[in-house]
Tab-separated table of C-alpha atoms in Angstrom:
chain	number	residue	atom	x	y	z
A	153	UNK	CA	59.295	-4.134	-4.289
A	154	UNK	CA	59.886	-1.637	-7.317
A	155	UNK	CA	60.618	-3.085	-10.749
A	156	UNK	CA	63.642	-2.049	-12.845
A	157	UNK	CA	61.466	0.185	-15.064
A	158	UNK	CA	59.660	1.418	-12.176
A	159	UNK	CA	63.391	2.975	-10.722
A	160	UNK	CA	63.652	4.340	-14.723
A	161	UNK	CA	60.554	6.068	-14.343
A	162	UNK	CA	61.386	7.645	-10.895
A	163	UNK	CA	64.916	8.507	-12.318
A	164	UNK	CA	64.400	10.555	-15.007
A	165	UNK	CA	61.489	11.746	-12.824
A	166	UNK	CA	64.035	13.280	-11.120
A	167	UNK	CA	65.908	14.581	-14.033
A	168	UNK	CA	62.852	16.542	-14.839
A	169	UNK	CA	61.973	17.586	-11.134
A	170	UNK	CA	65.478	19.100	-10.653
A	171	UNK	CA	65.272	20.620	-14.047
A	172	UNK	CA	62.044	22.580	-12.940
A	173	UNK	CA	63.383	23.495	-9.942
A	174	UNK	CA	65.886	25.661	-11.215
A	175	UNK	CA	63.729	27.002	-13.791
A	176	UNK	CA	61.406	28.089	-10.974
A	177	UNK	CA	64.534	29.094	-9.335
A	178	UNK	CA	65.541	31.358	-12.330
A	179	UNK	CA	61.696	32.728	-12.708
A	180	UNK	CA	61.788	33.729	-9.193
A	181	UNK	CA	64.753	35.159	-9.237
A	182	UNK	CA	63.603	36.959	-12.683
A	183	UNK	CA	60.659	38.185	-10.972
A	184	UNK	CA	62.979	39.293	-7.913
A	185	UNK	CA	65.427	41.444	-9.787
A	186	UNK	CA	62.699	42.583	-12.058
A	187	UNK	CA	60.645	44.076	-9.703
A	188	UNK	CA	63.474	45.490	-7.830
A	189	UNK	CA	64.317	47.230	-10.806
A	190	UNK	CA	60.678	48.580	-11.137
A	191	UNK	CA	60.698	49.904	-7.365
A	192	UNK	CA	63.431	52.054	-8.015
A	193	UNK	CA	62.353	53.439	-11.751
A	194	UNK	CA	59.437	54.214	-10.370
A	195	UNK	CA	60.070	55.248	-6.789
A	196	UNK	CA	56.967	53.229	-5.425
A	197	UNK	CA	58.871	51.215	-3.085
A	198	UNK	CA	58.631	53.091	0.484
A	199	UNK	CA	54.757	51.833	0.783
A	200	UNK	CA	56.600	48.181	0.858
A	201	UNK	CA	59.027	48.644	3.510
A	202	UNK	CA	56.529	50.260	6.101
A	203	UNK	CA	54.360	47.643	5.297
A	204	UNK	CA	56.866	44.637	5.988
A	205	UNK	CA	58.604	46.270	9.292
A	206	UNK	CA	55.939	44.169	11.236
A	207	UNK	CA	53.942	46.467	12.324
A	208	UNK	CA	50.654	45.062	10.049
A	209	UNK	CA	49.540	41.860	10.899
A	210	UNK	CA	49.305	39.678	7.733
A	211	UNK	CA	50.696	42.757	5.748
A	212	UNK	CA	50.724	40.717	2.296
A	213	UNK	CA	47.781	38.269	1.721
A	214	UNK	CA	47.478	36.474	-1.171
A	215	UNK	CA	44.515	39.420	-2.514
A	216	UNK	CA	46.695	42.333	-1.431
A	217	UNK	CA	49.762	40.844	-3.473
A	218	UNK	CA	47.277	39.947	-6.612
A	219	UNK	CA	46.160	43.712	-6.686
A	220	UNK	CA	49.936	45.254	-6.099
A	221	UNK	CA	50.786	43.052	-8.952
A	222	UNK	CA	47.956	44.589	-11.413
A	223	UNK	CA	48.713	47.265	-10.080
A	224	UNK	CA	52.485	47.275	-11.447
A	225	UNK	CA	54.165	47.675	-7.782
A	226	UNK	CA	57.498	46.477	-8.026
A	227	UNK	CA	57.453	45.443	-4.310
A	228	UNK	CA	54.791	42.841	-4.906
A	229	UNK	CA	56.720	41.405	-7.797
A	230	UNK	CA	59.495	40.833	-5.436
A	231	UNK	CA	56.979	39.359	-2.921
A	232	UNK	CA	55.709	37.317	-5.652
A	233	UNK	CA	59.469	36.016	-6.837
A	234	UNK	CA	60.206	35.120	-2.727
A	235	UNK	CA	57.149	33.277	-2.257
A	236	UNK	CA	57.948	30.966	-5.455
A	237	UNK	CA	61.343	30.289	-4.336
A	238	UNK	CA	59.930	29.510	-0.982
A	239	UNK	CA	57.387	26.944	-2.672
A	240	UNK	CA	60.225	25.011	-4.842
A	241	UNK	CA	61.084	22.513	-2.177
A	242	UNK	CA	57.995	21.915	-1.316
A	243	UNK	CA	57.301	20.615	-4.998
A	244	UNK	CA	60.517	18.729	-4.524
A	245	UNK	CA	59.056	17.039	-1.272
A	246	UNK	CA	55.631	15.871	-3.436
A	247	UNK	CA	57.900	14.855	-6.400
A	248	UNK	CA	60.023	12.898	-3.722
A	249	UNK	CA	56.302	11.058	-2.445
A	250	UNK	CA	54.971	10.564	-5.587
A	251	UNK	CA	58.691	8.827	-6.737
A	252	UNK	CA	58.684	6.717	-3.575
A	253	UNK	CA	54.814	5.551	-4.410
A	254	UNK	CA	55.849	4.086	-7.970
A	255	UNK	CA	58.660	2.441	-6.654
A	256	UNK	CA	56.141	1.034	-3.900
A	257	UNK	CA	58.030	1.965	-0.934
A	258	UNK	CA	55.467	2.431	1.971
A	259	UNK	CA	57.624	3.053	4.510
A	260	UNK	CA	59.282	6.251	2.270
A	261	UNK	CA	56.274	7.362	1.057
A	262	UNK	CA	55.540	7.838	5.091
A	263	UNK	CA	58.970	9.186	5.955
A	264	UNK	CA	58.297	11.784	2.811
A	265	UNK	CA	54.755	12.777	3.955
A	266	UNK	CA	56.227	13.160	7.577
A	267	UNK	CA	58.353	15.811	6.141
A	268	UNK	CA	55.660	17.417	3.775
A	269	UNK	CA	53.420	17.590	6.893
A	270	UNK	CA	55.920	19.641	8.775
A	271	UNK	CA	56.216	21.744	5.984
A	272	UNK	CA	52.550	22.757	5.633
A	273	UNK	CA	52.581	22.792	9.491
A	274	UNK	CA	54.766	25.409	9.011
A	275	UNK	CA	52.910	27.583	6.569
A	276	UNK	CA	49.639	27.515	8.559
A	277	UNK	CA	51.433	28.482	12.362
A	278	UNK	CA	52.821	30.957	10.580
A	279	UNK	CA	49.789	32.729	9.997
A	280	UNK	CA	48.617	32.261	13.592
A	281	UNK	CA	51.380	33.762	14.826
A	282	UNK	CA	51.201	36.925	12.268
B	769	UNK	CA	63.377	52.048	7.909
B	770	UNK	CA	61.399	54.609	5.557
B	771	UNK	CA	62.801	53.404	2.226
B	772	UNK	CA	65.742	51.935	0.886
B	773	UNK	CA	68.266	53.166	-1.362
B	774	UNK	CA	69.690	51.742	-4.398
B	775	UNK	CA	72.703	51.891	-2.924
B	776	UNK	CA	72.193	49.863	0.055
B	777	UNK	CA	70.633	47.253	-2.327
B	778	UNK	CA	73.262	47.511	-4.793
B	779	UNK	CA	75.993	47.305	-1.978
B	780	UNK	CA	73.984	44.244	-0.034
B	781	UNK	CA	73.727	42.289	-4.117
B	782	UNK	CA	77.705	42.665	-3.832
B	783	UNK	CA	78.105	41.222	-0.442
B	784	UNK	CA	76.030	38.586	-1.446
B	785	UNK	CA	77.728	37.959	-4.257
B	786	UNK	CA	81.144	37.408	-2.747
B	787	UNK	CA	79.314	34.971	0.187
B	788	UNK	CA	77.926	33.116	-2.711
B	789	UNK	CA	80.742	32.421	-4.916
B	790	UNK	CA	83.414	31.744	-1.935
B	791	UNK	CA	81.123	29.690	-0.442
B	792	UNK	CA	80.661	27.768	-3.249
B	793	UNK	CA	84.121	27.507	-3.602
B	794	UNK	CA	85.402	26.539	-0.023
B	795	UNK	CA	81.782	24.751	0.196
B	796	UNK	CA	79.351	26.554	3.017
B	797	UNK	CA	76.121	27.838	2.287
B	798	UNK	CA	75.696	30.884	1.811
B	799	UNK	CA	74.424	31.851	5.299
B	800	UNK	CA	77.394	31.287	7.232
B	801	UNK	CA	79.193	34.550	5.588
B	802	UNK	CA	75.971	36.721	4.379
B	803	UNK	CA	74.462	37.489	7.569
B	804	UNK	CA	77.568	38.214	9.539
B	805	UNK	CA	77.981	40.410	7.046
B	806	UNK	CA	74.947	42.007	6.929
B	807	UNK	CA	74.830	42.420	10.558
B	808	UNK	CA	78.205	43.063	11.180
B	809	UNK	CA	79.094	45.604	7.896
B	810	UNK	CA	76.000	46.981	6.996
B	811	UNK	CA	74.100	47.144	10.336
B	812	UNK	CA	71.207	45.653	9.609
B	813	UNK	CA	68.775	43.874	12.269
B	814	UNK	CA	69.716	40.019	13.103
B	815	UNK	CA	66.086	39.460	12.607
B	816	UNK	CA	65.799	40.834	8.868
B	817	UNK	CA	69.233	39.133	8.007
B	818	UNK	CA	68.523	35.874	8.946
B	819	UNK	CA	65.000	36.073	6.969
B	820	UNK	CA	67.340	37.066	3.965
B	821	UNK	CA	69.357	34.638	4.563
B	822	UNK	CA	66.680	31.711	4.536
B	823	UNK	CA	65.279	32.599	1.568
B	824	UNK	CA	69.209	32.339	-0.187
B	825	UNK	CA	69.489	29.116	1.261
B	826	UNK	CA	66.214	27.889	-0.181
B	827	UNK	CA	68.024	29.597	-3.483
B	828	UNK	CA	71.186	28.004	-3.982
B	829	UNK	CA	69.551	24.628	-2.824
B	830	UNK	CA	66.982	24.153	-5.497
B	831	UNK	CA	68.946	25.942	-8.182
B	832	UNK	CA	71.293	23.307	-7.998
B	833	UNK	CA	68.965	20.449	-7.060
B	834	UNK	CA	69.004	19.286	-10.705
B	835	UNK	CA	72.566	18.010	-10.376
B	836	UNK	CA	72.401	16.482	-6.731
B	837	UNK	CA	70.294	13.983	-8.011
B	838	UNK	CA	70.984	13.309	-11.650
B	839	UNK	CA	74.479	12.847	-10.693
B	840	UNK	CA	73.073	10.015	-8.682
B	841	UNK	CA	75.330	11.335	-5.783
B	842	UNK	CA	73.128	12.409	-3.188
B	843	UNK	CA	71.100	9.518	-0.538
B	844	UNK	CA	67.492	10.485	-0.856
B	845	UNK	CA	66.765	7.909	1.366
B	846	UNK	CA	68.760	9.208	4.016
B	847	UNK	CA	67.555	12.701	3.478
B	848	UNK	CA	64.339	12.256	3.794
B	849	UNK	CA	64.367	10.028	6.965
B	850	UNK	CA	67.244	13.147	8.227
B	851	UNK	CA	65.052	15.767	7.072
B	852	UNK	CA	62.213	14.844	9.332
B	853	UNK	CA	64.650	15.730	12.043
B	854	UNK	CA	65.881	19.036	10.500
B	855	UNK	CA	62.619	20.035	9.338
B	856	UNK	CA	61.408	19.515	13.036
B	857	UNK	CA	64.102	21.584	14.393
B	858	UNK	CA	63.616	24.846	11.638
B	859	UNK	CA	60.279	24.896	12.779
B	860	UNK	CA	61.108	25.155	16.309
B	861	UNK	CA	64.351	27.086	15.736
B	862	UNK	CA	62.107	29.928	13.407
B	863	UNK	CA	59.754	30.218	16.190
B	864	UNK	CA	62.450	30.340	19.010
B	865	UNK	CA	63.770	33.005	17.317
B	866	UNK	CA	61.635	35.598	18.741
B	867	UNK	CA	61.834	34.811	22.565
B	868	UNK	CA	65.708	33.981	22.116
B	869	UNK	CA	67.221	37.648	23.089
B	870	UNK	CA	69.190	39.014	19.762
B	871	UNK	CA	72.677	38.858	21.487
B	872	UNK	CA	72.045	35.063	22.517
B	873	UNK	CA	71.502	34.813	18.415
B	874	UNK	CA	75.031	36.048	18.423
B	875	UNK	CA	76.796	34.608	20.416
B	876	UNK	CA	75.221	31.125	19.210
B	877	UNK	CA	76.228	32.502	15.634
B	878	UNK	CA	79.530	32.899	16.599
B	879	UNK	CA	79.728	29.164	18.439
B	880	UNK	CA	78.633	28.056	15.156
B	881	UNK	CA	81.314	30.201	12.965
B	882	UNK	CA	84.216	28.544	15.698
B	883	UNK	CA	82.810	25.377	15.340
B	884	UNK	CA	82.773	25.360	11.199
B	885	UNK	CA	86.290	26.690	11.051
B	886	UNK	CA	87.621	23.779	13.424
B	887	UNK	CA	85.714	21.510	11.381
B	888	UNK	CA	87.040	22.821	8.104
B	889	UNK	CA	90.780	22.884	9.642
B	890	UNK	CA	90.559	19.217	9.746
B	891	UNK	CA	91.392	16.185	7.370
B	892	UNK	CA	88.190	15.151	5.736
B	893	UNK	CA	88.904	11.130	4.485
B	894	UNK	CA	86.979	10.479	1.520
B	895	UNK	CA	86.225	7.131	2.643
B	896	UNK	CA	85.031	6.972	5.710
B	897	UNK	CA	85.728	5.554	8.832
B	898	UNK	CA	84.131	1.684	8.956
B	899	UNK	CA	80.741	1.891	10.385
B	900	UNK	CA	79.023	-1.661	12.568
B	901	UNK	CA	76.266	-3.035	10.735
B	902	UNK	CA	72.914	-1.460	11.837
B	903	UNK	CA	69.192	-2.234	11.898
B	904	UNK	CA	67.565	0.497	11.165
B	905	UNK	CA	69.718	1.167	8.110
B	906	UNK	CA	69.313	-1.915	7.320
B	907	UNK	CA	65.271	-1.830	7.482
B	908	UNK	CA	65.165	1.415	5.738
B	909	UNK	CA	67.773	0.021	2.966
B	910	UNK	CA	69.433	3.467	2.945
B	911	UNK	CA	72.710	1.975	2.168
B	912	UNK	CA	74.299	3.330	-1.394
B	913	UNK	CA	76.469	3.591	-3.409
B	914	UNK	CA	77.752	6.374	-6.128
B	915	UNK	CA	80.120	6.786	-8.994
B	916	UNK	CA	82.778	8.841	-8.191
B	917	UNK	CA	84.088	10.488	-11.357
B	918	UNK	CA	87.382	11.867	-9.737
B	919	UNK	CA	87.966	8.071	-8.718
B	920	UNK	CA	86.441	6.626	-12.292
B	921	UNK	CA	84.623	4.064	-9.991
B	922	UNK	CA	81.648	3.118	-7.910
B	923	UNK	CA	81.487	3.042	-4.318
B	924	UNK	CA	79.595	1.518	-2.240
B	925	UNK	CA	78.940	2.759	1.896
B	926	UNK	CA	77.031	1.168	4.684
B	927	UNK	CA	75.161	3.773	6.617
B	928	UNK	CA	74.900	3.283	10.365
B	929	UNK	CA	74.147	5.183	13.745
B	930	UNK	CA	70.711	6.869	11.956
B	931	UNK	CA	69.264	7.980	15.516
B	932	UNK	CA	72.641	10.094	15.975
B	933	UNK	CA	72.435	11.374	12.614
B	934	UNK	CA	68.870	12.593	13.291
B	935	UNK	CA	69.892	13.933	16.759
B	936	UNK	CA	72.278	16.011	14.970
B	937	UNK	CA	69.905	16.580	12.425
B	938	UNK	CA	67.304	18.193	14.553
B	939	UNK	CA	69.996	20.774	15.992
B	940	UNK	CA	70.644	21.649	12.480
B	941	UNK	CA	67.708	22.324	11.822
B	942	UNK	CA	66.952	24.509	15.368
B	943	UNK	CA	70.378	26.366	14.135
B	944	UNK	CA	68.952	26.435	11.022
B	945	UNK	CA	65.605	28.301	11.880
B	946	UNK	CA	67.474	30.065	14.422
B	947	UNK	CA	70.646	31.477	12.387
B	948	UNK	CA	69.543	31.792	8.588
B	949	UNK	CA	71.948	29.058	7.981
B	950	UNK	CA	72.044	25.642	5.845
B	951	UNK	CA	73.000	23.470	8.668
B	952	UNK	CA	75.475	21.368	6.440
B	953	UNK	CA	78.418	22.804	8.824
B	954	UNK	CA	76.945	20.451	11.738
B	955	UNK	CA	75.104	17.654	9.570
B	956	UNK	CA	77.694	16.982	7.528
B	957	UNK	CA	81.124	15.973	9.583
B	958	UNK	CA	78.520	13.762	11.693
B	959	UNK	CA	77.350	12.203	8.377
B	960	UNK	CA	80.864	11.489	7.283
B	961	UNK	CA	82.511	10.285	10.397
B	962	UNK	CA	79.851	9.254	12.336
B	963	UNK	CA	77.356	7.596	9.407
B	964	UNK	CA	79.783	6.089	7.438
B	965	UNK	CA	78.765	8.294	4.454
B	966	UNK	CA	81.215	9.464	1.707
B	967	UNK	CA	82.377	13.166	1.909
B	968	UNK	CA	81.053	13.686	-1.729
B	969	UNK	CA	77.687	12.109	-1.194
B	970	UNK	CA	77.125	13.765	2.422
B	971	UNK	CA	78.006	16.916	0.507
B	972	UNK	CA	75.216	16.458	-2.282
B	973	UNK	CA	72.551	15.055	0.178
B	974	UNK	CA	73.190	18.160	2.533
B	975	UNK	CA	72.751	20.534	-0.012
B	976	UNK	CA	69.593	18.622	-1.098
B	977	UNK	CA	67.969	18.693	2.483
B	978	UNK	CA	69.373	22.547	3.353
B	979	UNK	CA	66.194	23.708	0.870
B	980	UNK	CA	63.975	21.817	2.626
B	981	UNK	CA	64.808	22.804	6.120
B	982	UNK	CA	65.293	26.789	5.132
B	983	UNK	CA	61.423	26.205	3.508
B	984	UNK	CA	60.272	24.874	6.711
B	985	UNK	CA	61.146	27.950	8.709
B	986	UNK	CA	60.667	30.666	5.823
B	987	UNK	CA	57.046	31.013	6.085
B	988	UNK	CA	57.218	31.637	9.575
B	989	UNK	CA	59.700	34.261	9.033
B	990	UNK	CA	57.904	35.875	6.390
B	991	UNK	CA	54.341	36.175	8.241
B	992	UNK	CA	56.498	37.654	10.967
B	993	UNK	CA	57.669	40.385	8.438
B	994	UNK	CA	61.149	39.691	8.537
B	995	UNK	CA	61.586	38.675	4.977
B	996	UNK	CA	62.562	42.751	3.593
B	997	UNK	CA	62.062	42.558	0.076
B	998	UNK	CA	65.147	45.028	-0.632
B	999	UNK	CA	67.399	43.013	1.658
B	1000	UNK	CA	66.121	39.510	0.743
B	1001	UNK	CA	65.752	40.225	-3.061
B	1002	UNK	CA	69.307	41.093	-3.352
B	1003	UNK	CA	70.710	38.501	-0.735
B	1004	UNK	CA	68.933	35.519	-3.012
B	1005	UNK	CA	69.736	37.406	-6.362
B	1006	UNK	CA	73.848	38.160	-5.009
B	1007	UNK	CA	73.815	34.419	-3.920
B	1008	UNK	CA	72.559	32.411	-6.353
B	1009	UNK	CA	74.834	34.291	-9.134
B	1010	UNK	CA	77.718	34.159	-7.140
B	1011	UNK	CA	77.455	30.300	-6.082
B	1012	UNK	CA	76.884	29.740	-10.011
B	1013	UNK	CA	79.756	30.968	-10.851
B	1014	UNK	CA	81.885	30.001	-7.631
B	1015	UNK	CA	80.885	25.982	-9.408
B	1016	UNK	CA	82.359	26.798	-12.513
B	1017	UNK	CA	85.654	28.345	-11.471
B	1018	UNK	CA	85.768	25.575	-8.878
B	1019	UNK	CA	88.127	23.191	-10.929
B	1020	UNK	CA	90.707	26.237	-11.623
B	1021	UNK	CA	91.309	27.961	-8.405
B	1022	UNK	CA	93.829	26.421	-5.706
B	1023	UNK	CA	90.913	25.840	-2.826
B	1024	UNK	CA	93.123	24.255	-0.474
B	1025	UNK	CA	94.699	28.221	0.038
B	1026	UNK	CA	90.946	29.508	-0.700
B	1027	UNK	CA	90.286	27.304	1.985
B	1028	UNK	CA	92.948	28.283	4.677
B	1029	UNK	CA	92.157	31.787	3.773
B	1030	UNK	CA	88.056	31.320	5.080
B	1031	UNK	CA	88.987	29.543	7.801
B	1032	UNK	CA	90.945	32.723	9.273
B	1033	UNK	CA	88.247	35.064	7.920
B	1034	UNK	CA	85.663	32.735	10.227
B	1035	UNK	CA	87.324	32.813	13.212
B	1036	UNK	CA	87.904	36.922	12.990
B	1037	UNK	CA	84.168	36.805	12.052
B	1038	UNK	CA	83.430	34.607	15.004
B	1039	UNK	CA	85.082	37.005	17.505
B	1040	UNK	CA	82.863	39.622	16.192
B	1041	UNK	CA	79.857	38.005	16.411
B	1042	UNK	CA	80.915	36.635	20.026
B	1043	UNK	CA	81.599	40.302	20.495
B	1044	UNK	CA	78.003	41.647	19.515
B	1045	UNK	CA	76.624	38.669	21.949
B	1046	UNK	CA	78.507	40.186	24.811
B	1047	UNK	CA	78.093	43.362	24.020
B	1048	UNK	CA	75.638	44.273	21.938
């Protein structure tokens, strides 16, 4: 069973956890609006839409967005912004295992990895499936 | 859809603005009023407004996630052992999405819309309804207790009837992956008068888990290329902003009338969407 100063740890764990979650919130977000902002200065955003109407399969891979964002293309800074807002509760699920491990709590740390497991099933179908 | 124009984008980041800060104030996720409005105002495919809509979700969840759980409010516990459930149902809900037919998306969005305005048209009790001792709750020790600042006091709640909640859960999570939505519109009442949970805390826990669940069908959605960038950039951007400042004016404005106010604007917005299902 978890000790007193183990719960201290895994509450201001917590603190910090939610506090970088809304920083990564506000950095996506950042990168969102910025690069939203650099499609339309520019006028390089039509290549983007085409792309993303589903008719590529796999139209952004983790190479094509690396090279959009060297190459300055707003679209992929958007991309880039989405994709770390879409990873933020998955950090949240890990912080949430690692919290439950300190405080010793198999059973959690089971429930929590159930969840985690679901979530990375759903990243990998998802490419399957295109 | 050759390109999009800044006005589209600049009229979608006002939408989204408006969904985010009333929801915030009469407390739905943003879903619930973005992508009727996107659909229903600006036209735009079910499929690309419910990606949108996702990735707000995922948004306003984990911006706020710092104060769920410093505030001590929210039952981990219980949202974790929940979320297994929702997280389930997203997945299948995001995949369904395809081989469901666009106007049965409707018309289940609009069952959903009549459903949260009933729900919201009834007396919420703080304290909730006594719960029988249970076993599972017990074994899992998600039980709690939470200082209520309006109350200046703790208050401690038995939780109870778990495989319900998770029942419910998983549908939430299917309407969830399905409709773009949080899911706290059918977790939540079930949590509260069902669970034995405090309004406040199912509140806090909900928007805790609705991150979670939106992440679970998100990826799916964007492989499929229904995550726009100029739809979903502006959706997240309009929602986030507006929920943030929805919380702050949320001690000033009268939400009881706010309240009354949404509940009509759901039910017109139901119709509609009922409307689209049966004839598209």
């Amino acid at each position: 069973m978890s000790e007193p100063t183990d719960d201290r740890i895994v509450e201001r764990m917590e603190i910090v956890i939610g506090t970088l979650l809304r920083w990564g919130v506000m950095a996506s977000l950042a990168l969102v609006i910025a690069g939203t902002a650099m499609s339309f200065a520019t006028g390089r955003y039509a290549h983007a839409t085409t792309a993303l109407t589903g008719g590529t399969a796999h139209p952004w891979t983790f190479a094509a967005i690396g090279h959009a964002l060297l190459d300055w293309r707003g679209p992929a800074f958007i991309i880039a912004g989405l994709l770390l807002l879409i990873s933020t509760p998955i950090l949240r699920v890990v912080v949430s295992i690692v919290g439950f491990a300190i405080q010793r709590d198999a059973a959690f740390v089971a429930v929590t990895a159930v969840v985690l497991a679901l979530l990375i099933v759903s990243f990998l179908i998802g490419v399957a499936h295109g | 859809m050759s390109s999009t124009p800044l006005s589209f984008t600049l009229i979608v980041f006002g939408f989204s603005l408006v969904a985010g800060l009333v929801g915030s104030l009469v407390g739905v996720g943003g879903g619930i009023v973005v992508v009727p409005a996107l659909t229903l105002l600006l036209g735009v495919d079910i499929h690309y407004a419910v990606g949108a809509s996702i990735v707000s979700v995922i948004a306003t969840s984990s911006g706020a996630a710092a104060s769920y759980v410093r505030d001590g409010v929210a039952n981990l516990r219980v949202a974790m052992v929940l979320e297994i459930a929702t997280a389930a149902g997203a997945l299948a809900g995001a995949f369904l999405a395809t081989s469901v037919p666009k106007r049965g998306i409707f018309l289940l969005f609009g069952a959903v819309l009549c459903y949260t305005a009933w729900s919201m048209s009834r007396k919420r009790p703080t304290i909730p309804p006594p719960v029988p001792a249970d076993a599972i709750a017990d074994r899992l020790r998600l039980h709690g207790a939470y200082f209520d600042q309006k109350e200046n006091r703790t208050i401690a709640y038995r939780v109870a009837r778990v495989p319900l909640g998770f029942a419910v859960s998983g549908v939430a999570g299917v309407m969830s992956g399905l409709l773009g939505i949080g899911g706290g519109a059918i977790k939540v009442p079930v949590m509260n008068l069902s669970m034995g949970i405090p309004l406040k805390v199912c509140t806090a826990t909900s928007n805790f888990m609705i991150g979670v669940t939106a992440a679970a069908s998100a990826v799916v959605y964007f492989r499929r290329g229904d995550v726009l960038p100029f739809i979903a950039a502006p959706v997240a951007a309009g929602v986030v902003i507006g929920a943030t400042v929805g919380s702050k004016l949320l001690g000033r404005l009268h939400t009881n009338a706010i309240r009354a106010a949404f509940v009509v604007v759901l039910l017109i917005t139901a119709t509609q969407m009922l409307w689209k299902g049966v004839r598209p």
